């Protein structure tokens, strides 16, 4: 399996596919080549990594700026807005690839994602996720058990 990247109709990168990676002892993982190429063509190749649901979420800097600008428009004293910013925006860290195309995932993010040696990079259209391999496999298996969401998702798309 591999990662595919293309430009959406409205601009911006679209990531899809699955890539299996190994995290080294220092906490570095290789970003798949296609993702690196697109990120380098649109900027310095850095990505923003933050908390996801049972995983980490990674964004191009270009898309992250949109996320932050929209988050800044949320009501300052609304509790749900503050919780969202605290749990999603605040822990985000910019990660720069080294010469081998690896990023160092900061220890706080590795701990949150419960990342072990074997990880998965999964394209999720406007971003990609970084999963612990065992957790990803369990998530995929639970999805296979009830595939009704596939039809529901197609319905949401108007298909």
mmCIF file of C-alpha atoms in Angstrom:
data_model
loop_
_atom_site.group_PDB
_atom_site.id
_atom_site.type_symbol
_atom_site.label_atom_id
_atom_site.label_comp_id
_atom_site.label_asym_id
_atom_site.label_seq_id
_atom_site.Cartn_x
_atom_site.Cartn_y
_atom_site.Cartn_z
ATOM 1 C CA UNK A 1 0.000 0.000 0.000
ATOM 2 C CA UNK A 2 1.040 3.568 -0.401
ATOM 3 C CA UNK A 3 -0.060 7.161 -0.135
ATOM 4 C CA UNK A 4 -1.518 9.155 -3.023
ATOM 5 C CA UNK A 5 -1.657 12.930 -3.005
ATOM 6 C CA UNK A 6 -3.521 15.214 -5.367
ATOM 7 C CA UNK A 7 -4.893 18.740 -5.521
ATOM 8 C CA UNK A 8 -8.581 19.158 -4.764
ATOM 9 C CA UNK A 9 -10.825 21.286 -6.987
ATOM 10 C CA UNK A 10 -10.717 24.093 -4.453
ATOM 11 C CA UNK A 11 -6.943 23.831 -4.099
ATOM 12 C CA UNK A 12 -5.072 22.269 -1.236
ATOM 13 C CA UNK A 13 -3.628 18.828 -0.850
ATOM 14 C CA UNK A 14 -5.752 15.711 -0.598
ATOM 15 C CA UNK A 15 -4.116 12.672 0.996
ATOM 16 C CA UNK A 16 -5.336 9.094 0.661
ATOM 17 C CA UNK A 17 -3.877 5.659 1.234
ATOM 18 C CA UNK A 18 -2.093 3.814 4.007
ATOM 19 C CA UNK A 19 1.637 3.531 4.662
ATOM 20 C CA UNK A 20 3.281 1.323 7.292
ATOM 21 C CA UNK A 21 6.307 2.865 8.980
ATOM 22 C CA UNK A 22 8.727 2.048 11.784
ATOM 23 C CA UNK A 23 9.458 4.615 14.469
ATOM 24 C CA UNK A 24 13.068 4.629 15.614
ATOM 25 C CA UNK A 25 14.237 4.860 19.235
ATOM 26 C CA UNK A 26 14.431 8.652 19.020
ATOM 27 C CA UNK A 27 10.765 8.902 17.994
ATOM 28 C CA UNK A 28 11.307 9.624 14.294
ATOM 29 C CA UNK A 29 9.131 8.291 11.490
ATOM 30 C CA UNK A 30 9.543 8.593 7.743
ATOM 31 C CA UNK A 31 6.916 10.686 6.014
ATOM 32 C CA UNK A 32 5.903 8.923 2.782
ATOM 33 C CA UNK A 33 7.614 10.343 -0.300
ATOM 34 C CA UNK A 34 4.443 11.575 -2.041
ATOM 35 C CA UNK A 35 3.404 13.543 1.037
ATOM 36 C CA UNK A 36 6.890 15.067 1.364
ATOM 37 C CA UNK A 37 6.954 16.075 -2.307
ATOM 38 C CA UNK A 38 3.668 17.949 -2.049
ATOM 39 C CA UNK A 39 4.540 19.592 1.271
ATOM 40 C CA UNK A 40 7.908 20.708 -0.112
ATOM 41 C CA UNK A 41 6.338 22.129 -3.279
ATOM 42 C CA UNK A 42 3.934 24.293 -1.279
ATOM 43 C CA UNK A 43 6.282 25.419 1.478
ATOM 44 C CA UNK A 44 9.170 24.304 3.647
ATOM 45 C CA UNK A 45 7.882 20.746 4.098
ATOM 46 C CA UNK A 46 7.037 21.195 7.771
ATOM 47 C CA UNK A 47 3.810 19.794 9.189
ATOM 48 C CA UNK A 48 1.675 20.485 12.231
ATOM 49 C CA UNK A 49 0.936 17.453 14.403
ATOM 50 C CA UNK A 50 -1.714 17.443 17.117
ATOM 51 C CA UNK A 51 -4.119 15.263 19.088
ATOM 52 C CA UNK A 52 -6.666 13.230 17.166
ATOM 53 C CA UNK A 53 -9.126 10.598 18.339
ATOM 54 C CA UNK A 54 -6.988 7.579 19.338
ATOM 55 C CA UNK A 55 -4.242 8.851 17.011
ATOM 56 C CA UNK A 56 -2.316 11.940 15.979
ATOM 57 C CA UNK A 57 -3.482 14.247 13.202
ATOM 58 C CA UNK A 58 -1.031 15.930 10.831
ATOM 59 C CA UNK A 59 -1.689 18.932 8.596
ATOM 60 C CA UNK A 60 0.182 20.950 6.000
ATOM 61 C CA UNK A 61 1.120 24.390 7.325
ATOM 62 C CA UNK A 62 -1.114 25.896 4.638
ATOM 63 C CA UNK A 63 -4.196 24.041 5.885
ATOM 64 C CA UNK A 64 -3.260 24.494 9.552
ATOM 65 C CA UNK A 65 -3.357 28.280 9.083
ATOM 66 C CA UNK A 66 -6.990 27.937 7.958
ATOM 67 C CA UNK A 67 -7.792 25.795 11.011
ATOM 68 C CA UNK A 68 -6.203 28.300 13.401
ATOM 69 C CA UNK A 69 -7.895 31.299 11.772
ATOM 70 C CA UNK A 70 -11.290 29.615 12.092
ATOM 71 C CA UNK A 71 -10.542 28.618 15.692
ATOM 72 C CA UNK A 72 -9.616 32.226 16.472
ATOM 73 C CA UNK A 73 -13.122 33.287 15.442
ATOM 74 C CA UNK A 74 -14.733 31.084 18.116
ATOM 75 C CA UNK A 75 -16.316 32.771 21.118
ATOM 76 C CA UNK A 76 -13.626 33.412 23.710
ATOM 77 C CA UNK A 77 -15.805 32.637 26.714
ATOM 78 C CA UNK A 78 -17.719 29.666 25.291
ATOM 79 C CA UNK A 79 -16.698 26.545 27.240
ATOM 80 C CA UNK A 80 -16.870 24.140 24.256
ATOM 81 C CA UNK A 81 -14.757 26.520 22.165
ATOM 82 C CA UNK A 82 -12.169 26.766 24.929
ATOM 83 C CA UNK A 83 -12.142 22.980 25.347
ATOM 84 C CA UNK A 84 -11.636 22.510 21.595
ATOM 85 C CA UNK A 85 -8.749 24.968 21.526
ATOM 86 C CA UNK A 86 -7.184 23.471 24.657
ATOM 87 C CA UNK A 87 -7.431 19.868 23.433
ATOM 88 C CA UNK A 88 -6.747 20.334 19.704
ATOM 89 C CA UNK A 89 -4.969 23.625 18.974
ATOM 90 C CA UNK A 90 -2.814 24.027 22.093
ATOM 91 C CA UNK A 91 -0.930 20.696 21.870
ATOM 92 C CA UNK A 92 -0.077 21.147 18.167
ATOM 93 C CA UNK A 93 3.610 21.185 17.320
ATOM 94 C CA UNK A 94 5.398 21.995 14.103
ATOM 95 C CA UNK A 95 7.587 19.125 12.921
ATOM 96 C CA UNK A 96 10.336 19.595 10.354
ATOM 97 C CA UNK A 97 11.594 16.695 8.243
ATOM 98 C CA UNK A 98 15.300 15.872 8.357
ATOM 99 C CA UNK A 99 17.401 15.070 5.268
ATOM 100 C CA UNK A 100 16.042 11.513 5.213
ATOM 101 C CA UNK A 101 12.437 12.767 5.260
ATOM 102 C CA UNK A 102 11.818 11.743 8.868
ATOM 103 C CA UNK A 103 10.021 13.845 11.442
ATOM 104 C CA UNK A 104 10.670 13.701 15.152
ATOM 105 C CA UNK A 105 7.370 13.272 16.934
ATOM 106 C CA UNK A 106 7.707 15.101 20.267
ATOM 107 C CA UNK A 107 7.460 12.855 23.319
ATOM 108 C CA UNK A 108 4.221 14.469 24.533
ATOM 109 C CA UNK A 109 2.540 13.628 21.224
ATOM 110 C CA UNK A 110 4.036 10.114 21.147
ATOM 111 C CA UNK A 111 2.613 9.523 24.617
ATOM 112 C CA UNK A 112 -0.811 10.868 23.665
ATOM 113 C CA UNK A 113 -0.968 8.684 20.536
ATOM 114 C CA UNK A 114 0.454 5.727 22.468
ATOM 115 C CA UNK A 115 2.844 5.206 19.574
ATOM 116 C CA UNK A 116 5.067 2.158 19.663
ATOM 117 C CA UNK A 117 7.647 1.009 17.132
ATOM 118 C CA UNK A 118 5.174 0.113 14.369
ATOM 119 C CA UNK A 119 3.047 3.007 13.125
ATOM 120 C CA UNK A 120 0.628 3.694 10.296
ATOM 121 C CA UNK A 121 0.280 6.875 8.251
ATOM 122 C CA UNK A 122 -3.280 7.079 6.907
ATOM 123 C CA UNK A 123 -4.376 9.666 4.345
ATOM 124 C CA UNK A 124 -7.608 11.338 5.451
ATOM 125 C CA UNK A 125 -8.083 13.759 2.535
ATOM 126 C CA UNK A 126 -7.264 17.199 4.005
ATOM 127 C CA UNK A 127 -4.898 15.766 6.599
ATOM 128 C CA UNK A 128 -3.260 12.494 7.515
ATOM 129 C CA UNK A 129 -3.272 10.500 10.709
ATOM 130 C CA UNK A 130 -0.434 8.787 12.548
ATOM 131 C CA UNK A 131 -1.541 5.667 14.418
ATOM 132 C CA UNK A 132 0.023 3.002 16.553
ATOM 133 C CA UNK A 133 -0.183 -0.076 14.295
ATOM 134 C CA UNK A 134 -2.058 -2.246 16.816
ATOM 135 C CA UNK A 135 -4.631 0.469 17.500
ATOM 136 C CA UNK A 136 -5.065 1.112 13.762
ATOM 137 C CA UNK A 137 -5.574 -2.581 13.026
ATOM 138 C CA UNK A 138 -8.167 -2.811 15.821
ATOM 139 C CA UNK A 139 -9.975 0.261 14.460
ATOM 140 C CA UNK A 140 -10.023 -1.203 10.951
ATOM 141 C CA UNK A 141 -11.273 -4.551 12.250
ATOM 142 C CA UNK A 142 -14.116 -2.928 14.184
ATOM 143 C CA UNK A 143 -15.063 -1.058 11.008
ATOM 144 C CA UNK A 144 -15.150 -4.284 9.035
ATOM 145 C CA UNK A 145 -17.564 -5.777 11.581
ATOM 146 C CA UNK A 146 -20.203 -3.131 10.789
ATOM 147 C CA UNK A 147 -19.855 -1.768 7.290
ATOM 148 C CA UNK A 148 -23.217 0.005 7.204
ATOM 149 C CA UNK A 149 -21.299 3.261 7.609
ATOM 150 C CA UNK A 150 -20.027 2.816 4.036
ATOM 151 C CA UNK A 151 -23.535 3.215 2.668
ATOM 152 C CA UNK A 152 -24.272 6.043 5.090
ATOM 153 C CA UNK A 153 -21.100 7.831 3.991
ATOM 154 C CA UNK A 154 -21.957 7.401 0.319
ATOM 155 C CA UNK A 155 -25.401 8.812 1.094
ATOM 156 C CA UNK A 156 -23.848 11.873 2.725
ATOM 157 C CA UNK A 157 -21.887 12.413 -0.484
ATOM 158 C CA UNK A 158 -25.091 12.248 -2.504
ATOM 159 C CA UNK A 159 -24.014 9.065 -4.266
#
